mmCIF file of C-alpha atoms in Angstrom:
data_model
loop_
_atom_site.group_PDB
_atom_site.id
_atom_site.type_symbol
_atom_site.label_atom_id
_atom_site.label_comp_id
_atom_site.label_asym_id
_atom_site.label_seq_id
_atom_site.Cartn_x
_atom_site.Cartn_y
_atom_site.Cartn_z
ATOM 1 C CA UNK W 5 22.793 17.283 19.021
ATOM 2 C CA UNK W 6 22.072 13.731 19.202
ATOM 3 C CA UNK W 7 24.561 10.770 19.112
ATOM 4 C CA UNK W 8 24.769 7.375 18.480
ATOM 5 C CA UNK W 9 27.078 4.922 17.265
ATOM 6 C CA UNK W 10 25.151 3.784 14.600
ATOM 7 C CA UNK W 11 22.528 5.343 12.737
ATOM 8 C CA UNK W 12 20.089 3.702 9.765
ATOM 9 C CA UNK W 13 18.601 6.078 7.261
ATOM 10 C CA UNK W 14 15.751 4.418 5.671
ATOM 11 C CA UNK W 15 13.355 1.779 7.244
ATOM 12 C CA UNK W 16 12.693 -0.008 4.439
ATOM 13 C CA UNK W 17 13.523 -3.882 3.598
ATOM 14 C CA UNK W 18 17.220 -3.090 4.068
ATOM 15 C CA UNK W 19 17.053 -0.541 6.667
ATOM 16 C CA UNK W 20 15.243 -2.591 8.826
ATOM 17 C CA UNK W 21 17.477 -5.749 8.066
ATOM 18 C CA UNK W 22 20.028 -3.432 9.134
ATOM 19 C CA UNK W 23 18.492 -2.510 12.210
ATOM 20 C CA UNK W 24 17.113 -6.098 13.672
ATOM 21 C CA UNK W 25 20.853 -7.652 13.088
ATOM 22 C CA UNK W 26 22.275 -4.493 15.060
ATOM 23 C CA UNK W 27 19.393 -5.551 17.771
ATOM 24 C CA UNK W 28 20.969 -9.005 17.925
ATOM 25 C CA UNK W 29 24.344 -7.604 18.329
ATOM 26 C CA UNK W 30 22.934 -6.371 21.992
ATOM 27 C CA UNK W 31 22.896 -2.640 21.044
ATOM 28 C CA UNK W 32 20.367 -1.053 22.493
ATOM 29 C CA UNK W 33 17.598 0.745 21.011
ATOM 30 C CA UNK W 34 16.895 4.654 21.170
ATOM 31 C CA UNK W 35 20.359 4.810 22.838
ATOM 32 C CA UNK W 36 22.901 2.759 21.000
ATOM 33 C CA UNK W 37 21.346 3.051 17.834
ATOM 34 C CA UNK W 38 18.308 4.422 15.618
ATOM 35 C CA UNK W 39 16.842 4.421 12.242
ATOM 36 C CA UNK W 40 15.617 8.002 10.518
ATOM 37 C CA UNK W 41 12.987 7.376 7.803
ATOM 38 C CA UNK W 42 11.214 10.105 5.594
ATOM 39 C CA UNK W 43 7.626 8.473 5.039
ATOM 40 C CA UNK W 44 5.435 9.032 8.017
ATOM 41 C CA UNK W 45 4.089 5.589 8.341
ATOM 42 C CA UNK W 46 5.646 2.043 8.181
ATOM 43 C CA UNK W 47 5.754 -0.031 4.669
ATOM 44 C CA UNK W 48 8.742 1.593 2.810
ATOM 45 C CA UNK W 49 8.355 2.176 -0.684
ATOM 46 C CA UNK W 50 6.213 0.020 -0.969
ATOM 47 C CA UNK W 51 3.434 1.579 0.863
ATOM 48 C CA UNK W 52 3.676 3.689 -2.187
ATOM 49 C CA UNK W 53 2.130 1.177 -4.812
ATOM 50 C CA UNK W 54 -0.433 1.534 -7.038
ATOM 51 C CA UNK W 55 -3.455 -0.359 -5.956
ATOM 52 C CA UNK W 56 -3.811 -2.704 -8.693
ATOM 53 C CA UNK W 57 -0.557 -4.578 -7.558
ATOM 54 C CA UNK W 58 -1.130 -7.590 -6.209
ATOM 55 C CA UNK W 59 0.902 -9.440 -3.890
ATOM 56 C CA UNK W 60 1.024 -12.686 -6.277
ATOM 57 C CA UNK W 61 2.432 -10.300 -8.941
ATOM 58 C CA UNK W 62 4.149 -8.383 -7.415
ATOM 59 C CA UNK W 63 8.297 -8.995 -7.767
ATOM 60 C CA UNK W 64 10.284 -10.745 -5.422
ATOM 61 C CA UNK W 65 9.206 -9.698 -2.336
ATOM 62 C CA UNK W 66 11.288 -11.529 0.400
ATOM 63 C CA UNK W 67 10.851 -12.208 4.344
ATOM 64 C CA UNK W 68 12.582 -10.573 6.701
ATOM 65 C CA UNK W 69 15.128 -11.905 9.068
ATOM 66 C CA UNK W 70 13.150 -13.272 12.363
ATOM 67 C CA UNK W 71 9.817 -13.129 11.059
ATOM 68 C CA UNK W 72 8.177 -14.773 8.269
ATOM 69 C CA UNK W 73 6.157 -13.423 5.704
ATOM 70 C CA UNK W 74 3.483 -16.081 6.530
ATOM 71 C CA UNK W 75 0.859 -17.105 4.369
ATOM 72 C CA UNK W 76 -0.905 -13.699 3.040
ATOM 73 C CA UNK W 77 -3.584 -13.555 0.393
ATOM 74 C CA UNK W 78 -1.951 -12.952 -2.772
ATOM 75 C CA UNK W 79 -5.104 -11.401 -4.299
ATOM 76 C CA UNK W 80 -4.475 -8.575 -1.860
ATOM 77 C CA UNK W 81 -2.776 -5.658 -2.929
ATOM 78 C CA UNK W 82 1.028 -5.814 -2.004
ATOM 79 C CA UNK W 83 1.238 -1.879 -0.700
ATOM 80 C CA UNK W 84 -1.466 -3.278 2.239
ATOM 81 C CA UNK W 85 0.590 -6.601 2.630
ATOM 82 C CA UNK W 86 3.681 -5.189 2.695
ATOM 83 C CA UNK W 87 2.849 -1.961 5.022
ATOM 84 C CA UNK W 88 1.393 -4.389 7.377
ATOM 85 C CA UNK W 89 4.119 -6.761 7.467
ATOM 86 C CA UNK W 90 6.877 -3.666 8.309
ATOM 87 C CA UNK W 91 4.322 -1.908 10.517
ATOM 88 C CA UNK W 92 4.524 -5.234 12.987
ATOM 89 C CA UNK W 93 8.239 -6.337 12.178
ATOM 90 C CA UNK W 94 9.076 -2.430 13.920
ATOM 91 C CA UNK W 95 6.571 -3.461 16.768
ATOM 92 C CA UNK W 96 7.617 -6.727 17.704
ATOM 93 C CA UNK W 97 11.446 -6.215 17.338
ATOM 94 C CA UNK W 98 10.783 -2.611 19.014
ATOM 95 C CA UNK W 99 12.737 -0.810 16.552
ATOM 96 C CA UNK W 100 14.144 2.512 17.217
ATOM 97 C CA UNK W 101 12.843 4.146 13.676
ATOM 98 C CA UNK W 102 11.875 7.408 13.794
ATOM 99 C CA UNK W 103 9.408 8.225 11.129
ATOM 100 C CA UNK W 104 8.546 11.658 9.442
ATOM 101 C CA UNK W 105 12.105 12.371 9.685
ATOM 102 C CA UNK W 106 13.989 12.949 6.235
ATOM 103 C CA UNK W 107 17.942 13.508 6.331
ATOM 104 C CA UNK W 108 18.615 16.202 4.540
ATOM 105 C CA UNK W 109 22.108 16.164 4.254
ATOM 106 C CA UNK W 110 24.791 14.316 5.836
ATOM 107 C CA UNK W 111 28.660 15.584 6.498
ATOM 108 C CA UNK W 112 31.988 14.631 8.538
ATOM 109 C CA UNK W 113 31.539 15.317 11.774
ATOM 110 C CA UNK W 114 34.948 16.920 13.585
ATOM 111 C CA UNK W 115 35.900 13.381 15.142
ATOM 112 C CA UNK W 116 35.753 11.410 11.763
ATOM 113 C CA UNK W 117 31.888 10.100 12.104
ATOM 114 C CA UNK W 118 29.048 11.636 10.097
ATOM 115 C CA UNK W 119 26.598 14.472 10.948
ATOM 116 C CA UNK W 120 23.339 14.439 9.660
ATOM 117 C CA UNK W 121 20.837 16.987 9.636
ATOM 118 C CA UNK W 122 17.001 17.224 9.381
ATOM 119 C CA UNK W 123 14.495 19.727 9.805
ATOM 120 C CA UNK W 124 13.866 19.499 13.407
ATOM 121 C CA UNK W 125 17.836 18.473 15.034
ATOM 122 C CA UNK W 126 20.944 17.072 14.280
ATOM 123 C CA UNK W 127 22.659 13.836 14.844
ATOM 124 C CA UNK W 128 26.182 12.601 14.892
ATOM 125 C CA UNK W 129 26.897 8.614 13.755
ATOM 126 C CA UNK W 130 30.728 6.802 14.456
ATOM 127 C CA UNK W 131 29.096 4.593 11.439
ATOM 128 C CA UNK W 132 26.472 5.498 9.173
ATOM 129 C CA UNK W 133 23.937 2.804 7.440
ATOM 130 C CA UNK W 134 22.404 4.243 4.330
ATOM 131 C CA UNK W 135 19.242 2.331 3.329
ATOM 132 C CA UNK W 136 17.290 5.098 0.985
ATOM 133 C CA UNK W 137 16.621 2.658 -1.960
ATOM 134 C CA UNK W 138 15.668 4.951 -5.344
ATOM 135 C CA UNK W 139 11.345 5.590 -5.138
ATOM 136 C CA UNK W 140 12.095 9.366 -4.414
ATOM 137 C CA UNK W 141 13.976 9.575 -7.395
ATOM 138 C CA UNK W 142 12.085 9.226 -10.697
ATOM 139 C CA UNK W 143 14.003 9.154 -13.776
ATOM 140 C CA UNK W 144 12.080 11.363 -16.706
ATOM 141 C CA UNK W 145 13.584 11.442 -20.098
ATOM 142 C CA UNK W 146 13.924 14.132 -22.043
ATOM 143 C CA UNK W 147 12.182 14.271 -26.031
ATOM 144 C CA UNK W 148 11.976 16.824 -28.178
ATOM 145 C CA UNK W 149 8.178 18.377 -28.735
ATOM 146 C CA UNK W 150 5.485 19.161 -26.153
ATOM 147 C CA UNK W 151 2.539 16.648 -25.582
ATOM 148 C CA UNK W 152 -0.662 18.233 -24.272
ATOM 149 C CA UNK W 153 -2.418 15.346 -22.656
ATOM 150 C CA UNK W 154 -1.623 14.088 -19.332
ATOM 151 C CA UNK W 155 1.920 12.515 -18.147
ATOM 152 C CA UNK W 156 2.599 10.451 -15.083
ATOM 153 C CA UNK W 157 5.242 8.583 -13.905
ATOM 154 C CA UNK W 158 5.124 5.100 -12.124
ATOM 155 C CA UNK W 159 5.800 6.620 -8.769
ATOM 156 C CA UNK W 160 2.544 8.385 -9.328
ATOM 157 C CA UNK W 161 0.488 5.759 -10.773
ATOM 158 C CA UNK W 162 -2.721 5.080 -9.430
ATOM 159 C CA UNK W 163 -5.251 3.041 -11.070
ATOM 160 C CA UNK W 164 -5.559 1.253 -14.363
ATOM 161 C CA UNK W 165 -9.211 2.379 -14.097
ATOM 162 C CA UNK W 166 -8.395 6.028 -15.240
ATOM 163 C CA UNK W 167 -7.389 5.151 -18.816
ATOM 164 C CA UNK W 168 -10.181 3.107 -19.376
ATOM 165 C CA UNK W 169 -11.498 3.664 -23.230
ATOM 166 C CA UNK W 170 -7.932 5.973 -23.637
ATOM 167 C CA UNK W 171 -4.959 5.628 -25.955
ATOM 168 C CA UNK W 172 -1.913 5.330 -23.707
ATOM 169 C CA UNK W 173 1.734 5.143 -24.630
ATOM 170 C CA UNK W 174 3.747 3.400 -21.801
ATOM 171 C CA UNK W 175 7.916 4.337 -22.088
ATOM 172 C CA UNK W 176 9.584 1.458 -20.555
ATOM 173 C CA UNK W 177 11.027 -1.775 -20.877
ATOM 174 C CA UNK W 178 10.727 -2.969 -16.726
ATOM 175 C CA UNK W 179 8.735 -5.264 -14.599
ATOM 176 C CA UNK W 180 6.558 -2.164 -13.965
ATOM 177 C CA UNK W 181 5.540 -1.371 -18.142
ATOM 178 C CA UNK W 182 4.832 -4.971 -18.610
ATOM 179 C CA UNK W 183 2.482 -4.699 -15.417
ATOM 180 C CA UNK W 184 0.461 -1.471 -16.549
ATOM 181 C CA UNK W 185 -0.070 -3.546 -20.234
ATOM 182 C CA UNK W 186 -1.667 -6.325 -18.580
ATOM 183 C CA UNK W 187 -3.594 -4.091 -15.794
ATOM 184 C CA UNK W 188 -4.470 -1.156 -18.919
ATOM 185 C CA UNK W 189 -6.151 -3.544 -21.354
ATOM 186 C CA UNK W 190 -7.794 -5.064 -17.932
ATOM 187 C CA UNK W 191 -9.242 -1.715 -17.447
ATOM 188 C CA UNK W 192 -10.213 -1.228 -21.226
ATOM 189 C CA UNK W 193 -7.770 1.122 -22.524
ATOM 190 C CA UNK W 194 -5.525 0.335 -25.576
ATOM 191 C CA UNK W 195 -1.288 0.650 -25.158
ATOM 192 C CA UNK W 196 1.003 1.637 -27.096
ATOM 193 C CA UNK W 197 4.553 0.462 -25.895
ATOM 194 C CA UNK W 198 7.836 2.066 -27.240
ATOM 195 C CA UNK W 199 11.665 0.629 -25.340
ATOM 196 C CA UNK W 200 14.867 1.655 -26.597
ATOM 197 C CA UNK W 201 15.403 -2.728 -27.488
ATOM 198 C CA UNK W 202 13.812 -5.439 -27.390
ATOM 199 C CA UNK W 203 12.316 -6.312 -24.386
ATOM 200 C CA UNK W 204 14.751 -9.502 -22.582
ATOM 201 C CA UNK W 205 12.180 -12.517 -21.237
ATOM 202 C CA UNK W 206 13.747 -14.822 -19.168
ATOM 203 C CA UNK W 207 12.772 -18.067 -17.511
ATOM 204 C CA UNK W 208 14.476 -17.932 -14.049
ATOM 205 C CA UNK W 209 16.672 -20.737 -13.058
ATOM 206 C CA UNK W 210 19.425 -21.893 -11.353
ATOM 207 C CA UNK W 211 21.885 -19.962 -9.563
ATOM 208 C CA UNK W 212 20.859 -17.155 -12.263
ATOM 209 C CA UNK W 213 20.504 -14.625 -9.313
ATOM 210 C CA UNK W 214 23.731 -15.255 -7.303
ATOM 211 C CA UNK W 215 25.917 -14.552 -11.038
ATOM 212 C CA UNK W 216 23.503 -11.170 -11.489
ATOM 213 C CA UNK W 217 25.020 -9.766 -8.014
ATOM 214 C CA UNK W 218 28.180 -10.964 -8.689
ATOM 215 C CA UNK W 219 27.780 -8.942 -12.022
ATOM 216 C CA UNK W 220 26.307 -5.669 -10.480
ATOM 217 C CA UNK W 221 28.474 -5.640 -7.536
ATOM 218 C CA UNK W 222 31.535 -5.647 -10.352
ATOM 219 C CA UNK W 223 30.317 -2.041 -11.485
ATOM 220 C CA UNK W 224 29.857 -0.824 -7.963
ATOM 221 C CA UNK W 225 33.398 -1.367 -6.762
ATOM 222 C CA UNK W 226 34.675 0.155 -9.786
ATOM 223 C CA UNK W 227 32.328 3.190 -8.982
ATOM 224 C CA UNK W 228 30.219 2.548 -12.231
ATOM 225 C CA UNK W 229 26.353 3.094 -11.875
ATOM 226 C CA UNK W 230 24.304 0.160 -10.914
ATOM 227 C CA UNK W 231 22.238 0.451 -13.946
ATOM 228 C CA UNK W 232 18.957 -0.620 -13.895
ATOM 229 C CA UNK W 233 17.409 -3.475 -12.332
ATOM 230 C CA UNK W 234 16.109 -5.000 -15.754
ATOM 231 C CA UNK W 235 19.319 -4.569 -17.626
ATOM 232 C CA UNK W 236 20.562 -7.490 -15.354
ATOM 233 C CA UNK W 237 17.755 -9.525 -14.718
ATOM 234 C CA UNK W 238 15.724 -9.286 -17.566
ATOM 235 C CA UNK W 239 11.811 -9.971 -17.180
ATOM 236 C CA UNK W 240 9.992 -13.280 -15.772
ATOM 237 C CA UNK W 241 7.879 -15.064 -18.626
ATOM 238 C CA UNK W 242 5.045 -16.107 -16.461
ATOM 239 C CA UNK W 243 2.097 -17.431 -18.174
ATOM 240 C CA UNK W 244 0.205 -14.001 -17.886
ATOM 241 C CA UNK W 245 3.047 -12.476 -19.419
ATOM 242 C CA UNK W 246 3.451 -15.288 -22.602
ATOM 243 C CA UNK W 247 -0.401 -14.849 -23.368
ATOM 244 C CA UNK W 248 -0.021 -11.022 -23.755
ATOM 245 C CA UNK W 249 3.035 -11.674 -26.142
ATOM 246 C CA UNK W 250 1.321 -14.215 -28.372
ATOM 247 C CA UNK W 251 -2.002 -10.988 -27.735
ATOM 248 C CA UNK W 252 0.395 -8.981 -29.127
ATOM 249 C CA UNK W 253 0.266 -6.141 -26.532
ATOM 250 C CA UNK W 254 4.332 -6.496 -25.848
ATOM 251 C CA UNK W 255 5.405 -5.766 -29.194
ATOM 252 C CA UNK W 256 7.310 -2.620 -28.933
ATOM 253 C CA UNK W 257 7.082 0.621 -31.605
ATOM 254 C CA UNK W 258 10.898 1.202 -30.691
ATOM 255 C CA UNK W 259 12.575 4.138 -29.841
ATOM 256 C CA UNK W 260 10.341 8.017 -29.745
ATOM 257 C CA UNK W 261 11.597 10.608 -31.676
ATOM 258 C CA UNK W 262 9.746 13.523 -30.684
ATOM 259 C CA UNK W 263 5.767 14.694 -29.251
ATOM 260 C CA UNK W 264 3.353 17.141 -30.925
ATOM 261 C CA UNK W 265 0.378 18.131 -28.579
ATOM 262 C CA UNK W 266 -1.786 15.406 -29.753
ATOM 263 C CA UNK W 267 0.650 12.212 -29.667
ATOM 264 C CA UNK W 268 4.050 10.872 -30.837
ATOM 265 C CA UNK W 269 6.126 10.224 -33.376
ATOM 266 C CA UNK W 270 8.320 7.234 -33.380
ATOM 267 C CA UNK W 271 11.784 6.543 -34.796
ATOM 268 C CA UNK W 272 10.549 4.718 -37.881
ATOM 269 C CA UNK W 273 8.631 7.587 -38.666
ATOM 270 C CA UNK W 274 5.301 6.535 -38.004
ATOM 271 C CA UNK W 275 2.950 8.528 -35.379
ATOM 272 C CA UNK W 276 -0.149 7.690 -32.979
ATOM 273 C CA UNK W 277 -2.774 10.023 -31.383
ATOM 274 C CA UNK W 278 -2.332 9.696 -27.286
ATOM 275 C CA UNK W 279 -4.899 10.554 -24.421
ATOM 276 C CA UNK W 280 -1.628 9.613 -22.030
ATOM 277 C CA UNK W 281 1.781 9.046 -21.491
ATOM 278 C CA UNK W 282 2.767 6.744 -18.544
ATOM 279 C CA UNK W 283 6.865 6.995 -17.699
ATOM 280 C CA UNK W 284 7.955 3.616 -16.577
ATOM 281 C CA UNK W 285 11.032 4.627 -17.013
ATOM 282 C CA UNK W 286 12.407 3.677 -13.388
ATOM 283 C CA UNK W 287 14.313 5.332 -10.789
ATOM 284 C CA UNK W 288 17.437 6.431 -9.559
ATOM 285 C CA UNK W 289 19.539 5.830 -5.864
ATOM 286 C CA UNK W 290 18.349 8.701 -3.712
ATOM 287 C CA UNK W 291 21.713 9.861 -2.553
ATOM 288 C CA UNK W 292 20.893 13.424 -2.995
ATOM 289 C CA UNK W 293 21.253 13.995 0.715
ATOM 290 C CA UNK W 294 24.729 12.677 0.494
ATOM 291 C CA UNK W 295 25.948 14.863 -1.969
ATOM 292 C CA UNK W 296 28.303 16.891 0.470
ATOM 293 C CA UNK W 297 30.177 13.636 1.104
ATOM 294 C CA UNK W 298 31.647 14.081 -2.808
ATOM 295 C CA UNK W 299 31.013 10.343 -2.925
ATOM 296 C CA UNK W 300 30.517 10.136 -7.165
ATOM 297 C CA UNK W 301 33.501 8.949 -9.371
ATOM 298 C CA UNK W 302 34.566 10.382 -12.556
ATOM 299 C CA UNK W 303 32.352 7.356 -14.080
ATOM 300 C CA UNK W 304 29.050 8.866 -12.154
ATOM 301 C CA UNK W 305 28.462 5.862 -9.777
ATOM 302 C CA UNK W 306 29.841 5.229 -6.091
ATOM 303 C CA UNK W 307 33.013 3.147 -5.276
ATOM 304 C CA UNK W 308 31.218 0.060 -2.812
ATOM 305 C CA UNK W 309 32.481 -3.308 -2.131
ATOM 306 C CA UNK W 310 29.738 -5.126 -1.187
ATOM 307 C CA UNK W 311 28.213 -2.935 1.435
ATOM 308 C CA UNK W 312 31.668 -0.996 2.173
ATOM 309 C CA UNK W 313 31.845 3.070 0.611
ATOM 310 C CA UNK W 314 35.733 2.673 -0.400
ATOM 311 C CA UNK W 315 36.068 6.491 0.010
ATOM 312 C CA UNK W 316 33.997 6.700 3.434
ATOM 313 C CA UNK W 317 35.165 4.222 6.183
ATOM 314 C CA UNK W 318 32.539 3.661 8.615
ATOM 315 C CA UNK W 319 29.552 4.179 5.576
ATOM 316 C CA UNK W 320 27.921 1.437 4.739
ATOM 317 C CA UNK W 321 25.342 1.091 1.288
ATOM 318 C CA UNK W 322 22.512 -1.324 1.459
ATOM 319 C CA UNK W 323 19.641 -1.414 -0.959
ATOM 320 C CA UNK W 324 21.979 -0.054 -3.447
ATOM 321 C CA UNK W 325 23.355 -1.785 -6.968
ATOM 322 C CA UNK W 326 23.901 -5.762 -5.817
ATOM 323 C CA UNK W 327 21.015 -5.189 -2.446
ATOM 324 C CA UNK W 328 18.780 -3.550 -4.582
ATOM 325 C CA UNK W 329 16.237 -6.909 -4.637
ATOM 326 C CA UNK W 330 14.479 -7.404 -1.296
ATOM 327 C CA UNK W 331 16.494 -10.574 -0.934
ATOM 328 C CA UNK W 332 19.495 -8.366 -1.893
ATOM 329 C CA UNK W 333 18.721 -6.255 0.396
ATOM 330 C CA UNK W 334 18.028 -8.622 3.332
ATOM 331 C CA UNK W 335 21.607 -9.914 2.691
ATOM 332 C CA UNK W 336 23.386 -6.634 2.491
ATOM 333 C CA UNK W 337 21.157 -5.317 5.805
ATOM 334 C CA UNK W 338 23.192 -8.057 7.738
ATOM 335 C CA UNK W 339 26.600 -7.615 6.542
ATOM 336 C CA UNK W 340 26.656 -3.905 6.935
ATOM 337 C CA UNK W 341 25.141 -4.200 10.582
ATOM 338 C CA UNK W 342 28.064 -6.599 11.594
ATOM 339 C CA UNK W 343 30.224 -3.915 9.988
ATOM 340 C CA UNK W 344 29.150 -1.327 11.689
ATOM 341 C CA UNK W 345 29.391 -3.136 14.743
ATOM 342 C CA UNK W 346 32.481 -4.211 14.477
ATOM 343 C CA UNK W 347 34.477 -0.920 14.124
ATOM 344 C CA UNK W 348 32.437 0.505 17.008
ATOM 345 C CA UNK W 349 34.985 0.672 20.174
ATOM 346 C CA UNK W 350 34.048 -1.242 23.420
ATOM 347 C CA UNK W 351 31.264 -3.218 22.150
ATOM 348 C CA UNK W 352 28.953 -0.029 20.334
ATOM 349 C CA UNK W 353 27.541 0.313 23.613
ATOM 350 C CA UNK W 354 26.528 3.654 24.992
ATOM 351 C CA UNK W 355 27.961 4.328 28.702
ATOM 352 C CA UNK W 356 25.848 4.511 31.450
ATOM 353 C CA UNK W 357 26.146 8.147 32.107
ATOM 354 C CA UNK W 358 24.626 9.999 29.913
ATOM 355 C CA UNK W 359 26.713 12.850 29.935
ATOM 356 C CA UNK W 360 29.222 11.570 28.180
ATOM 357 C CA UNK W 361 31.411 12.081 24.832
ATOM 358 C CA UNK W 362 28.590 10.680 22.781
ATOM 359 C CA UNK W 363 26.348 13.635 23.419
ATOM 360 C CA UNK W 364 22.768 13.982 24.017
ATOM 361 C CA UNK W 365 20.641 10.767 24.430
ATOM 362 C CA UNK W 366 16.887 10.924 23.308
ATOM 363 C CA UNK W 367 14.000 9.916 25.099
ATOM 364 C CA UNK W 368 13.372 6.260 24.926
ATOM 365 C CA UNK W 369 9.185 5.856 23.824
ATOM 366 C CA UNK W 370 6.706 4.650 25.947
ATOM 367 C CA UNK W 371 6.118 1.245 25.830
ATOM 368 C CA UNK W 372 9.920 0.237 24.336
ATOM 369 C CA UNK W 373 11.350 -2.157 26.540
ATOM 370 C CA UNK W 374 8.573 -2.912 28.711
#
């Protein structure tokens, strides 16, 4: 058993936000504190990406705190860009994150802290960071009928360059089905798009993204689920996206009411042939591994102020309903390390002796703190 006073699960924008403020703070890493992430490399989700996305398109992404983002290509794609910028953000700040290392599941530990297991050893947390974001959990709806052809999800999108000269039907009404129109017809193939409404353009201005926290952190501390991203922000009409309007490739068939093997049928009763279906349906918080915690409300969400679990002192949520931007996330990374800092006793720091009350130190890497 391994113990720290804090622990970060998830080295993504938040987690490692999370992780470089509790650096500041003069805890030390590999012994005062460490961050557990499931992918085996640096980048976060977004070393997940399909390849088409470019940087320049690509939504929001946001420096993090101590290093800027620079001047990168924005022809490049932003999986590459991004992976790179992480990869040297955990070098030069010499980050304690573990990677390969998925939690599992996390419960109370005797003294009132958290214990969280993974397939190769445990580790006890006083305070508990969770930073898991929502890529491992793709939503699929559910339609009456069976379609034949082949059905992928955005977290498994690839390449526009698949579809070319097919008939795809994109199920969405995001920043990511707006993308894979533009990218599709690129590539040669035709879409068909169906959303439940309308989709919402917006021209961003103003302090139009301070009032959407303030609105999505409202439903979080009343345990309400964050909803999805575009149901508060709405989508950006940039000039790529106004052409494809007036091209007609945004107008929407509405809602699906059911497959046959060959293709859909649509609400309005009309029906088109498919060689595809592409999900953009979006994603869900990846609290599975919290589960045990019996964190949910009766209205399906999780109680948080701000970063703060009401019904779990010492948790703290980042990435999740207000943090879910990159900026959002940046923010939240900060509060919830000086939170976790501050309800640590005598500092956060580990003794000296390392057989002590907090347990089992592990070995620091070579090269860390050289």
């Amino acid at each position: 058993m391994s113990t720290f006073p804090v622990i970060v699960i998830g080295a993504g924008q938040a987690g490692l936000s999370a992780a470089w403020h509790l650096r500041r703070k003069g805890l030390r890493p590999y012994l005062d504190f460490l961050v557990l992430d499931a992918n085996t490399r640096p980048g976060g989700a977004w070393q997940h990406r399909w390849e088409e996305l470019r940087l320049g398109d690509a939504h929001g992404i946001h420096p993090l705190p101590g290093l800027p983002l620079s001047d990168p290509d924005p022809s490049r794609p932003a999986a590459e860009v991004v992976s790179e910028y992480y990869a040297d953000y955990e070098r030069r700040f010499e980050l304690p994150v573990l990677h390969g290392v998925p939690v599992r599941s996390v419960t109370r530990s005797v003294d009132g802290g958290f214990e969280l297991h993974t397939d190769t050893r445990n580790y006890t947390a006083a305070a508990l960071i969770n930073a898991t974001g929502t890529w491992d959990r793709p939503f699929w709806p559910s339609y009456p009928g069976h379609f034949a052809g082949r059905q992928l999800h955005t977290h498994d999108f690839v390449s526009s360059t698949e579809f070319t000269g097919q008939r795809v039907l994109i199920v969405g009404g995001g920043a990511s089905a707006t993308q894979f129109i533009l990218s599709l017809h690129a590539a040669g193939a035709q879409t068909i798009l169906s959303t439940r409404r309308p989709l919402d353009w917006r021209e961003f201005t103003g302090q139009w993204g301070l009032r959407v926290e303030a609105d999505v952190r409202a439903r979080t501390r009343r345990g309400l689920p964050a909803g999805s991203v575009v149901s508060h922000t709405g989508l950006a009409l940039t000039e790529p996206m106004r052409q494809a309007i007036d091209a007609g490739w945004m107008d929407s068939r509405g809602r699906i009411d059911h497959f046959d093997a060959d293709g859909v049928y649509f609400a309005d009763g009309s029906y088109e042939p498919l060689d595809a279906v592409l999900w953009a349906t979006g994603f869900r918080p990846a609290l599975e591994h919290l589960k045990e915690l019996h964190l949910r409300t009766e209205h399906g969400g999780i109680a948080v102020d701000t970063v703060q679990a009401l019904e779990a002192p010492g948790l703290y949520f980042v990435g999740y309903g207000a943090s879910a931007s990159t900026l959002g996330a940046t923010r939240a990374g900060r509060q919830a390390a000086l939170a976790a800092f501050a309800q640590l006793p005598d500092g956060g720091l580990l003794p000296d002796d390392p057989h002590t009350a907090y347990g089992e130190r592990l070995a620091v890497p070579a090269g860390v703190g050289d």
